[in-house]
Amino acid sequence: MSAQVRPVPRTRNGEPTAARRALSPWIALAFTGIILVAGVLRLARLHSIPPGLFFDEAANLFDIADILHGRYALYFPRNNGREPFFFYWASLFAALWGVTPYAIRLAAAVIGTLTIATTFACAREIARGWLGDRSAADWIAVAAGMVLGILYPHLHYSRIGLRAIALPFFLTLGYALVIRGFRRGSPVLLAAGGLVSGLNTYTYIAGRVAPLPVLVFGLVMALAQRSRRVVAWTGLVLVLWALASLPLGIYALEHPGEVFGHTDDVSILNPANNHGDPGGAVAHGVVATLASYAVAGTSAAEQNLPGRPMLDPLLSLLGMAGLVFLGAGMLKQTAPPGTADGRLPRPAVAAFLVSWTLIFSAPSMLAVNPPGYIRMTGAFPALAVIVGFGAAAVVLVPGTLNRWARIGIVLVLLGISAFWTIRDYFLVWGPSPEAYHLMMGDKADSAAYLRQWAATDRVFLAPLYAQDNTIRFLTRSSPIATFDIGVSLVVPTDRSRNVRYVFPSDDQEEVRRVAAELPVSPRTEIVRDPRGRFPLLTVLDLDRTTLPEPPSTRLAAFDSGITLVRAVVTPLMAVPGQRLSVELVWLAEASPPIDYTVFLHLRDSAERTVAQVDRQPTAGSYPTSLWRAGDMIWDRYTLDLPSSLAPGNYHLVVGLYDLATMRRLTASLTDRHIPTSEIRIAEVVVRGG
C-alpha cells in the first residue's frame, strides 16, 4: 500500500503553521554549520596560502594606505582603474591589523564568508518562488550555500585581496530582495533590491550588468502573467539601480579613459586582440568559458589549479541534475503563480538563473585568454543555486530509494566534493611551484632579502623589480634605490657601507652589463628562496673597502652640492641628422634638496639653440633628491641633430634648473671664478651631408 502524503498545514497567507515551523531549528543549525565550514576554509592558513603577495593586491594596498591617510576617491585610477567599495571595506581591517597583506586578505575572507549567507537567502527566495514549499526551499538554500562554500574559485578569490570578491555579495543580496519583492508584491522590497543592485557598480567591472538578469526575469514574468504591474515593478528596480549607480556613472562620463580603457584593452572585439577574426575569437571565448564549468578550467595558476573546472565531477552531476529539474519543472507547474504561497512563473525563475549564469560569464567570453575565473565571479552563486536544485532533484524526485537514503547520497556527494576542494586547494595548488611564482611568492621572498640587506648596505635594485607593485609595497620602508641601467650607472664612493646591485635571477644580460661598467670588480652571488628550491636574485657585491675614491678633477661645481666631473661627447665631427652621444659624470658632494633637471643645448655661433635635450639625470630613475654625498652618477644622453642643420661650428652647453621655478643653478668653473648658469662641454663641427 502506498504511503499517504499529508498536506502541509498553512495559514491564510500561505506560510506554514507553527507545527511545520518546528523544523526551523534544523535549518538554523545547518545554516550555522555551512557558515562555519566556509569561514574555516577561508581563514585557515591565510598567512601562507596563497603564497606571496599578488601584484594587484599590492596595488590595492597602496590605495588603502591613501584612504587611511584621508585621501578618498570615488574611483581609483591606479593599476588600470578600480571600483571603490572593496578598498573602503578593506581599510576597516587595515585600520586594525595595519596595511598588510593579511589585512586585505582577511577583508576578502570575511566578505566571501558573508556571501554564503546572502547566497542562502537568495537561493531560498528563488526556491520558494519555484516550489512554494518552505521546507524544501530552505534545504535547497542550505545546499546552495554549502556548494558556494566549497566551490574552488570562490574559495580562491575569498583568500586574495582583490575587489571582485565583493560582487557576489551584493548580487545575491540585491537579487534576494528583488525576488522576495516579486513574490510578495512589495514595491518596498523591490526598491531596496534595486538600490542594493546598484551598489554592484562600485564593486567590479562586471557589476555594471547586474540589472540584466532582473530585466530578463521581469520580461518573462510579465509575458507569462500578461501583467503591466510586473513591467512597472521591473522598471522600478532598474530606475533605482540607475540612481544608485549615478555618481560613478557621472565620473565615467567625465573620465572615460580611466573607467572604460582597460575593458577595451582586454576585449576580443578590439582588433588588436582578435587577429582580424572577431567571430572566431568570440566562438573560442564562448566554448572555453562554458567548458570551464565542468570540463576544463583555466590553466592560469594564479586563478586556479591549472585545468581544474569550477565544478568537480560530483558537483557537475548535481548541476546537470539541477538543469534537468528546472527544465522539467517548467512544463508542469502544479499551481498557478501568484497564489498565496508566493510562487512565481517557473519559466521566469529558470530564465533568471540561466541568464544570471551566462551574463556574468560573458566578461570571460569576450575577453582575452578565456576562461578568466576572476571575470566570472558574479556567476559563482548562480552555479551554486543550480547545483542546489540538483541536490533537491535527487531528494524530491520519486525513486526506488526512500527519501532519507537519497538525502544521505547528497550529503556524501557534497562531503566528498568538500574534501576534493580542500585537497586541490590546500595540498596540491597551495604548495605548488606554479602558485609560488604566479602569486608572487618569489617576489615576497626577494623583498624580505632586500629589507634585510638595506638595513646595513647600500642597495640598488634593477628597474624591473624596483617598479613591481609587490616589491615596492613590501620594501616601501627600506632605503632601496634604482637607476635606469640603459642610460646610467651609480657608484658610491662613501666607504661607510658595502654596496649591492640586485637583479632578478633571470636578468643575466643586465648583470653582465653592470658588472662590466663598474670601476671595480664585484663578487657575484646567486640567492635562492628560503627552502633552496628556486634561484631568486643575482647580486653584485662590492665590499666598502674596494669602492673607488672620489675623483680629484672637476669641470664645474653647481649649487646644492652637485659637481660635474667629466663630460664625453661623440662624435665631435658630425653630419646633419646624426645622433650625438653625451655622457656626463656627476659627483654628489652633498644631498640635493629637490629634483633638478638637466639641459643640454647645442648652440650656433650666434648663441641660438639648434638642438636640445631637457630631462632629469638618469632619466628620472635616480633623481637628484635621492643622491647621497659621495655618489658618482654616470648619466647618458642622446642628442639628435636636425636633418636640415647647416654645416658649421657649434658648441654644446649643459646646466641644471628647478623645473617648478625654471631657476637655473649657478656653477663655478674650476679654471676661473666667474659664476655662470651653464658650462660649455664640447665643440662640434657639422659637415655637409
C-alpha positions in Angstrom: 0.0 0.0 0.0 1.4 3.3 -1.0 2.2 5.9 1.7 -0.2 8.8 2.2 1.2 12.2 1.6 -0.3 14.7 4.1 -0.9 18.2 3.1 1.2 20.8 4.8 -1.0 22.9 7.1 -0.8 26.6 6.2 -2.1 29.9 7.4 -4.2 32.2 5.2 -1.2 33.9 3.6 0.3 30.6 2.6 3.0 30.4 5.3 3.4 27.1 7.2 1.7 26.7 10.5 3.6 26.5 13.8 3.8 22.7 13.6 5.6 23.0 10.3 7.9 25.7 11.6 9.2 23.2 14.1 11.8 22.2 11.5 13.3 25.7 11.5 15.9 24.8 14.3 17.4 22.2 11.9 17.6 24.8 9.2 19.3 27.2 11.6 21.7 24.5 12.6 22.5 23.6 9.0 22.9 27.3 8.1 25.3 27.9 11.0 27.2 24.8 10.0 27.8 25.9 6.4 28.8 29.4 7.6 31.3 27.9 10.0 32.7 25.5 7.4 33.0 28.3 4.8 34.7 30.6 7.3 37.2 28.0 8.4 38.1 27.2 4.7 38.6 31.0 4.1 40.6 31.7 7.2 42.8 28.6 7.6 46.4 29.3 6.8 45.6 32.7 5.4 49.1 33.9 6.2 50.7 31.4 3.9 48.2 30.3 1.3 48.2 31.8 -1.3 51.9 32.3 -1.1 53.4 35.7 -1.6 51.6 38.9 -2.4 50.0 39.2 -5.8 50.9 42.5 -7.6 47.2 43.6 -7.8 46.9 43.1 -4.1 50.0 45.3 -3.6 48.5 48.0 -5.8 45.3 47.8 -3.7 47.3 48.2 -0.5 48.8 51.5 -1.8 45.2 52.8 -2.3 44.1 51.5 1.1 47.1 53.4 2.7 45.9 56.5 0.9 42.4 56.1 2.4 43.8 55.7 5.9 45.7 59.0 5.3 42.5 60.8 4.3 42.8 60.6 0.6 39.4 59.4 -0.5 38.2 58.7 -4.1 35.1 57.6 -5.9 37.2 55.7 -8.4 40.8 54.6 -8.0 42.8 55.1 -11.3 45.9 53.2 -10.3 46.5 49.8 -11.9 44.1 50.3 -14.9 41.4 51.8 -12.7 39.3 50.1 -10.0 35.9 50.5 -8.4 36.0 51.7 -4.7 33.9 49.5 -2.5 36.5 46.9 -1.6 39.1 49.5 -0.8 37.0 51.2 1.8 35.9 47.8 3.2 39.5 46.6 3.4 40.6 49.9 5.0 38.5 48.9 8.1 40.6 45.8 8.5 43.8 47.7 7.7 42.9 50.2 10.5 43.0 47.3 13.0 45.7 45.0 11.5 47.8 47.5 9.7 48.3 48.0 6.0 49.4 44.4 5.5 48.8 41.5 3.1 47.0 39.7 5.9 44.6 42.6 6.5 43.5 42.8 2.8 43.1 39.0 2.6 41.1 39.0 5.8 38.8 41.6 4.3 38.2 39.3 1.3 37.8 36.2 3.5 35.1 37.9 5.6 33.0 39.2 2.7 33.5 35.9 1.0 32.0 34.1 4.0 29.2 36.7 4.3 28.3 35.8 0.7 27.5 32.3 1.8 24.7 33.8 4.0 23.4 36.1 1.2 23.5 33.2 -1.3 21.5 31.1 1.2 18.9 34.0 1.3 18.9 34.4 -2.4 18.5 30.6 -3.1 15.8 30.4 -0.5 13.7 33.1 -2.3 14.3 31.5 -5.7 13.4 28.1 -4.4 10.2 29.4 -2.7 9.2 31.1 -5.9 9.7 27.8 -7.7 8.2 25.3 -5.2 6.1 27.3 -2.8 7.2 24.8 -0.2 9.1 26.5 2.6 10.8 23.4 4.0 12.1 22.1 0.6 13.2 25.6 -0.3 15.1 26.0 2.9 17.0 22.8 2.3 17.8 23.9 -1.3 19.2 27.1 0.2 21.3 25.1 2.6 22.7 23.0 -0.3 23.4 26.2 -2.4 25.2 27.8 0.5 27.3 24.7 1.0 28.1 24.4 -2.7 29.4 28.0 -2.8 31.3 27.4 0.4 33.3 24.6 -1.2 33.3 26.0 -4.7 37.0 26.1 -5.6 37.1 29.5 -7.5 35.0 31.2 -4.8 37.3 29.8 -2.1 40.3 31.0 -4.0 39.1 34.6 -4.5 37.9 34.7 -0.9 41.5 34.4 0.1 43.0 37.1 -2.2 42.7 40.8 -1.6 41.0 41.6 -4.9 37.9 43.7 -5.4 36.0 41.1 -7.4 35.0 39.1 -4.3 32.6 41.9 -3.3 30.5 41.4 -6.4 28.8 38.1 -5.5 27.9 39.5 -2.1 25.9 42.5 -3.4 24.5 40.4 -6.3 23.0 37.8 -4.1 21.7 40.3 -1.5 20.1 42.5 -4.2 18.6 39.6 -6.1 17.2 38.1 -2.8 15.4 41.3 -2.2 14.1 41.6 -5.8 12.8 38.0 -5.9 11.2 38.4 -2.5 9.7 41.6 -3.7 8.1 39.9 -6.7 6.9 37.0 -4.6 5.2 39.3 -2.1 4.2 42.0 -4.5 6.1 44.5 -2.3 7.4 47.7 -4.0 9.4 48.5 -0.9 11.4 45.3 -1.2 11.8 45.8 -5.0 13.1 49.3 -4.4 15.5 48.0 -1.8 16.7 45.4 -4.2 17.2 48.0 -7.0 19.3 50.2 -4.7 21.4 47.3 -3.5 21.9 46.0 -7.0 23.1 49.5 -7.9 25.9 49.0 -5.3 27.3 46.3 -7.6 28.5 49.1 -9.9 31.0 50.1 -7.1 32.5 46.6 -6.7 33.9 45.3 -10.0 33.6 45.9 -13.8 31.1 43.1 -14.3 28.8 44.7 -11.7 27.7 47.1 -14.4 25.5 44.4 -15.9 23.8 43.4 -12.6 20.3 44.6 -13.8 20.2 42.4 -16.9 19.1 39.2 -15.2 16.4 41.1 -13.4 15.3 42.6 -16.7 15.1 39.1 -18.2 13.2 37.8 -15.2 10.7 40.7 -15.3 10.1 40.4 -19.1 9.5 36.6 -18.9 7.3 37.0 -15.9 5.3 39.9 -17.5 4.7 37.7 -20.6 3.7 34.7 -18.5 1.2 36.7 -16.5 0.4 39.4 -19.1 0.8 41.9 -16.3 1.6 45.5 -16.7 2.2 45.7 -13.0 5.2 43.4 -13.3 6.6 45.7 -16.0 6.2 48.6 -13.7 7.9 46.7 -10.8 10.8 45.8 -13.1 11.1 49.4 -14.2 11.2 50.5 -10.5 14.2 48.1 -9.9 16.0 49.4 -12.9 15.4 53.1 -12.2 16.7 52.7 -8.6 19.7 50.7 -9.8 20.5 53.6 -12.2 20.1 56.2 -9.4 22.4 54.2 -7.1 24.9 53.9 -9.9 24.6 57.6 -10.9 27.7 59.0 -9.1 30.0 56.6 -10.7 28.3 57.0 -14.0 28.9 60.7 -13.9 32.5 60.1 -13.1 32.8 57.6 -16.0 31.4 60.2 -18.4 34.0 62.7 -17.2 36.9 60.2 -17.2 36.0 57.6 -19.9 39.6 56.6 -20.4 40.0 55.6 -16.7 36.8 53.7 -16.4 36.4 52.1 -19.8 40.0 52.0 -21.1 41.0 48.7 -19.5 37.8 47.0 -20.8 38.7 47.9 -24.3 42.3 46.8 -23.8 41.3 43.2 -22.9 38.3 42.9 -25.2 38.5 40.4 -28.0 36.3 42.8 -30.0 39.4 45.1 -30.1 41.1 44.4 -33.5 44.5 44.4 -31.7 43.3 41.3 -29.8 41.3 39.2 -32.2 43.9 39.0 -35.1 41.3 40.0 -37.6 38.9 37.2 -36.7 36.4 38.6 -34.1 33.9 35.8 -34.8 36.4 33.1 -34.2 37.7 34.9 -31.1 34.1 35.1 -29.7 33.4 31.5 -30.5 36.6 30.4 -28.8 35.7 32.5 -25.8 32.2 31.1 -25.5 33.4 27.5 -25.8 36.3 27.8 -23.4 34.1 29.6 -20.8 31.3 27.1 -21.0 33.7 24.3 -20.8 35.2 25.8 -17.7 32.1 25.0 -15.7 32.6 21.2 -15.8 35.1 20.1 -18.4 38.4 22.0 -18.4 39.1 25.2 -16.4 41.6 27.9 -16.9 45.3 26.9 -17.0 46.3 30.1 -15.3 47.8 29.1 -12.0 47.1 32.5 -10.4 43.4 31.7 -10.8 43.1 28.0 -10.4 44.7 24.6 -10.0 45.6 24.5 -13.7 42.9 22.8 -15.8 40.5 22.2 -12.9 36.9 23.0 -13.9 34.8 25.1 -11.5 32.6 22.1 -10.6 34.3 18.9 -9.8 32.7 15.7 -11.3 30.3 15.2 -8.4 29.1 18.8 -8.4 28.9 18.6 -12.1 26.4 15.7 -11.8 24.3 17.6 -9.4 24.5 20.7 -11.6 23.3 18.7 -14.6 20.5 17.2 -12.4 19.6 20.8 -11.4 19.3 21.9 -15.0 17.1 18.9 -15.9 15.0 19.5 -12.8 14.5 23.1 -13.8 13.7 22.3 -17.4 11.2 19.6 -16.5 9.7 21.7 -13.8 8.8 24.5 -16.2 6.5 22.1 -18.0 4.4 21.1 -15.0 3.8 23.9 -12.6 1.3 22.3 -10.2 -0.3 25.6 -9.0 -0.7 28.9 -10.8 1.9 31.5 -10.0 1.0 34.4 -7.8 -1.0 32.3 -5.3 -0.8 32.8 -1.6 2.3 30.6 -1.3 4.3 33.1 -3.2 5.0 31.0 -6.3 6.4 32.6 -9.4 6.2 31.6 -13.1 8.7 28.8 -13.4 9.9 30.0 -16.9 10.8 33.3 -15.3 12.7 31.7 -12.5 14.6 29.4 -14.8 15.3 32.2 -17.2 16.6 34.3 -14.3 19.1 31.6 -13.2 20.3 30.7 -16.7 20.7 34.4 -17.7 22.4 35.2 -14.4 25.0 32.5 -15.1 25.5 33.4 -18.8 25.5 37.2 -18.4 28.2 37.0 -15.7 30.2 34.6 -17.8 30.1 36.9 -20.8 33.0 39.1 -19.5 35.2 35.9 -19.7 33.8 35.0 -23.2 34.5 38.5 -24.6 38.0 39.0 -23.1 41.5 37.8 -23.9 42.7 34.4 -22.6 39.4 32.8 -21.8 38.3 31.3 -19.4 39.0 34.0 -16.9 37.7 33.0 -13.5 38.1 36.4 -11.9 35.8 37.9 -14.6 33.2 35.2 -13.8 32.9 35.8 -10.0 29.3 37.1 -10.5 28.3 33.7 -11.9 29.5 31.6 -8.9 26.4 32.0 -6.8 24.1 31.2 -9.8 26.1 27.9 -10.3 25.7 27.2 -6.6 21.9 27.7 -6.8 21.6 25.4 -9.8 23.6 22.7 -8.1 21.4 23.2 -5.0 18.4 22.5 -7.2 20.2 19.4 -8.4 20.5 18.2 -4.8 16.8 18.8 -4.4 16.1 16.8 -7.5 17.9 13.8 -6.1 15.8 14.1 -2.9 12.4 15.2 -4.3 12.0 13.2 -7.5 10.4 9.8 -6.7 12.7 6.8 -7.0 13.3 3.3 -5.7 15.2 4.6 -2.6 13.5 6.2 0.3 14.0 9.9 0.9 16.4 9.5 3.8 18.6 7.3 1.6 18.6 10.0 -1.1 19.4 12.7 1.5 22.3 10.5 2.6 23.6 10.3 -1.0 23.5 14.1 -1.4 25.4 14.6 1.9 28.0 12.0 0.8 28.4 13.7 -2.6 28.8 17.2 -1.0 31.2 15.8 1.6 33.4 14.2 -0.9 33.3 17.4 -3.0 34.4 19.4 0.0 37.4 17.2 0.7 38.2 17.3 -3.0 38.3 21.1 -2.9 40.4 21.0 0.3 42.9 18.6 -1.2 43.2 20.5 -4.5 43.5 24.0 -2.9 45.5 23.4 0.2 47.5 20.3 -0.5 48.1 20.5 -4.3 47.8 24.1 -5.5 49.0 26.0 -2.4 52.4 24.4 -2.1 53.0 24.1 -5.9 55.8 25.9 -7.7 53.3 27.4 -10.1 51.4 29.1 -7.2 54.6 30.2 -5.6 55.8 32.0 -8.7 52.5 33.3 -10.2 51.2 34.5 -6.8 54.5 36.4 -6.4 55.9 34.2 -3.6 59.3 34.7 -5.2 59.0 38.4 -5.1 57.8 38.4 -1.5 60.9 36.4 -0.5 63.0 38.7 -2.6 61.6 41.7 -0.8 62.5 40.0 2.6 66.1 39.7 1.5 66.1 43.3 0.2 64.8 44.6 3.5 67.5 42.7 5.3 70.3 44.0 3.1 69.0 47.6 3.1 69.3 47.7 6.9 73.1 47.6 6.6 74.2 48.1 3.0 73.5 50.4 0.1 71.2 48.5 -2.2 70.5 49.3 -5.9 67.7 47.3 -7.4 67.2 46.6 -11.1 64.3 48.6 -12.6 62.2 45.5 -13.4 61.8 44.7 -9.7 62.0 48.3 -8.5 58.9 49.1 -10.4 57.0 46.0 -9.4 54.0 46.6 -7.1 54.8 43.7 -4.8 58.4 44.6 -4.3 57.6 48.3 -4.0 55.0 47.7 -1.3 56.9 45.2 0.7 60.1 47.3 0.7 58.4 50.7 1.0 60.1 51.5 4.3 63.5 50.5 3.2 66.1 52.8 1.6 66.4 50.9 -1.7 67.4 52.8 -4.8 67.3 52.1 -8.5 68.6 53.5 -11.8 67.9 53.0 -15.5 70.6 50.6 -16.5 70.3 51.6 -20.1 71.2 55.3 -19.5 73.0 55.5 -16.2 75.2 53.9 -13.5 75.5 54.8 -9.8 78.6 54.0 -7.8 79.0 55.2 -4.2 82.5 56.4 -3.1 81.5 56.7 0.5 83.1 53.7 2.2 80.9 53.5 5.2 78.7 50.8 3.7 79.0 47.8 1.4 77.1 48.1 -1.9 74.8 45.5 -3.5 73.4 45.7 -7.1 70.5 43.3 -7.1 68.8 41.8 -10.2 66.1 39.1 -10.9 67.8 35.8 -11.2 66.9 35.5 -14.9 68.1 39.0 -15.8 71.7 37.9 -16.6 72.2 40.4 -19.5 71.8 43.4 -17.2 74.0 41.7 -14.6 76.8 41.3 -17.1 76.3 44.9 -18.4 76.6 46.5 -14.9 79.4 44.2 -13.9 81.4 45.3 -17.0 80.7 49.0 -16.3 81.6 49.1 -12.6 85.0 50.7 -12.0 85.9 47.8 -9.6 85.3 44.0 -9.9 82.3 42.8 -7.9 81.6 39.4 -6.3 78.6 37.6 -7.9 76.2 35.8 -5.7 73.1 33.7 -6.6 70.4 33.9 -3.8 67.8 31.2 -3.6 64.4 31.1 -1.9 64.4 30.2 1.9 63.8 26.5 1.1 66.5 26.4 -1.5 64.2 25.4 -4.4 64.5 28.3 -6.8 67.0 31.0 -7.7 65.5 34.4 -6.8 68.2 37.0 -7.2 71.6 37.7 -8.6 73.7 40.1 -6.5 76.8 42.0 -7.4 78.6 42.7 -4.1 81.1 45.5 -3.6 82.9 45.5 -0.3 83.2 49.0 1.0 87.0 48.8 1.1 87.1 48.3 -2.7 84.9 51.3 -3.6 86.7 53.9 -5.7 88.0 57.2 -4.3 86.1 60.4 -5.4 87.8 61.8 -8.5 90.2 64.7 -7.8 89.3 66.6 -11.0 86.2 68.7 -11.6 84.7 70.6 -14.5 82.3 72.7 -12.5 80.7 72.8 -9.1 77.0 73.7 -9.1 74.8 74.9 -6.2 73.2 72.2 -3.9 76.4 70.1 -3.8 76.3 68.8 -7.4 79.6 68.6 -9.3 80.2 67.8 -12.9 83.3 65.6 -13.0 83.6 64.7 -16.7 81.7 65.2 -20.0 82.3 63.0 -23.0 80.7 63.8 -26.4 80.9 61.7 -29.5 81.3 62.3 -32.3 82.8 65.7 -32.4 82.6 65.8 -36.2 79.1 65.0 -37.4 76.7 65.4 -40.3 73.0 66.7 -40.2 70.6 64.1 -38.9 73.3 62.2 -36.9 72.9 61.4 -33.3 75.4 62.7 -30.7 76.1 60.6 -27.6 76.8 62.5 -24.4 78.0 61.0 -21.1 78.0 63.3 -18.0 79.6 62.1 -14.8 78.3 63.8 -11.7 79.5 63.7 -8.1 77.2 64.4 -5.2 79.2 66.5 -2.7 76.0 66.7 -0.6 72.4 65.5 -0.8 70.5 67.9 -3.1 67.2 69.1 -1.6 65.0 68.7 -4.7 64.8 67.1 -8.1 66.7 69.1 -10.7 66.5 68.9 -14.5 69.5 68.8 -16.8 69.5 70.8 -20.0 71.8 70.1 -23.0 71.7 72.7 -25.7 73.6 72.8 -29.0 74.2 76.4 -29.9 75.5 78.0 -33.1 77.9 81.0 -33.2 75.0 83.4 -32.6 74.0 81.5 -29.4 70.9 80.2 -31.0 69.8 76.7 -29.8 69.5 74.3 -32.7 69.1 71.1 -30.8 68.4 70.3 -27.1 67.5 67.7 -24.5 65.9 68.5 -21.2 65.3 65.8 -18.6 66.2 64.7 -15.1 69.5 62.9 -14.6 69.3 59.1 -15.1 66.0 59.8 -17.0 64.4 60.3 -13.6 65.2 56.8 -12.3 67.6 58.1 -9.6 66.5 61.8 -9.2 68.8 64.3 -7.5 66.8 64.4 -4.3 67.9 60.8 -3.7 71.6 61.4 -4.3 73.8 60.8 -1.3 77.1 62.5 -0.6 79.8 60.6 -2.4 77.6 59.1 -5.1 79.1 59.1 -8.6 76.5 59.1 -11.4 77.2 58.2 -15.0 74.4 59.9 -16.9 74.0 59.2 -20.7 72.0 61.2 -23.3 71.5 61.2 -27.0 71.0 64.4 -29.0 69.6 64.2 -32.5 70.9 66.8 -35.0 68.3 68.2 -37.3 68.5 66.9 -40.8 68.3 70.5 -42.0 71.2 71.7 -39.8 73.6 73.9 -41.7 77.3 73.0 -41.8 79.4 74.9 -39.3 80.8 75.1 -35.8 78.6 74.5 -32.9 79.1 74.2 -29.1 77.3 72.1 -26.5 76.4 73.6 -23.1 75.0 71.9 -20.0 73.3 73.2 -16.9 70.7 72.3 -14.2 67.5 74.0 -13.2 64.5 73.6 -11.0 61.6 72.8 -13.3 59.0 74.2 -10.9 60.5 77.7 -10.9 62.7 77.5 -14.0 65.6 78.8 -11.9 69.0 77.7 -13.0 71.7 76.6 -10.6 74.8 78.6 -10.5 78.1 76.9 -11.5 81.7 77.7 -10.6 84.2 76.6 -13.1 87.5 75.1 -11.9 89.6 77.3 -14.3 88.0 80.6 -13.5 86.0 82.2 -10.7 83.2 83.9 -12.7 79.9 82.2 -11.8 77.7 81.0 -14.7 74.4 79.2 -15.2 75.8 76.9 -18.0 79.1 75.5 -19.0 80.4 74.6 -22.4 81.5 71.0 -22.6 82.3 70.4 -26.3 82.8 71.9 -29.7 81.0 70.1 -32.5 81.8 70.5 -36.2 78.9 69.8 -38.6 79.9 69.0 -42.1 77.8 68.9 -45.2 75.8 65.7 -45.7 
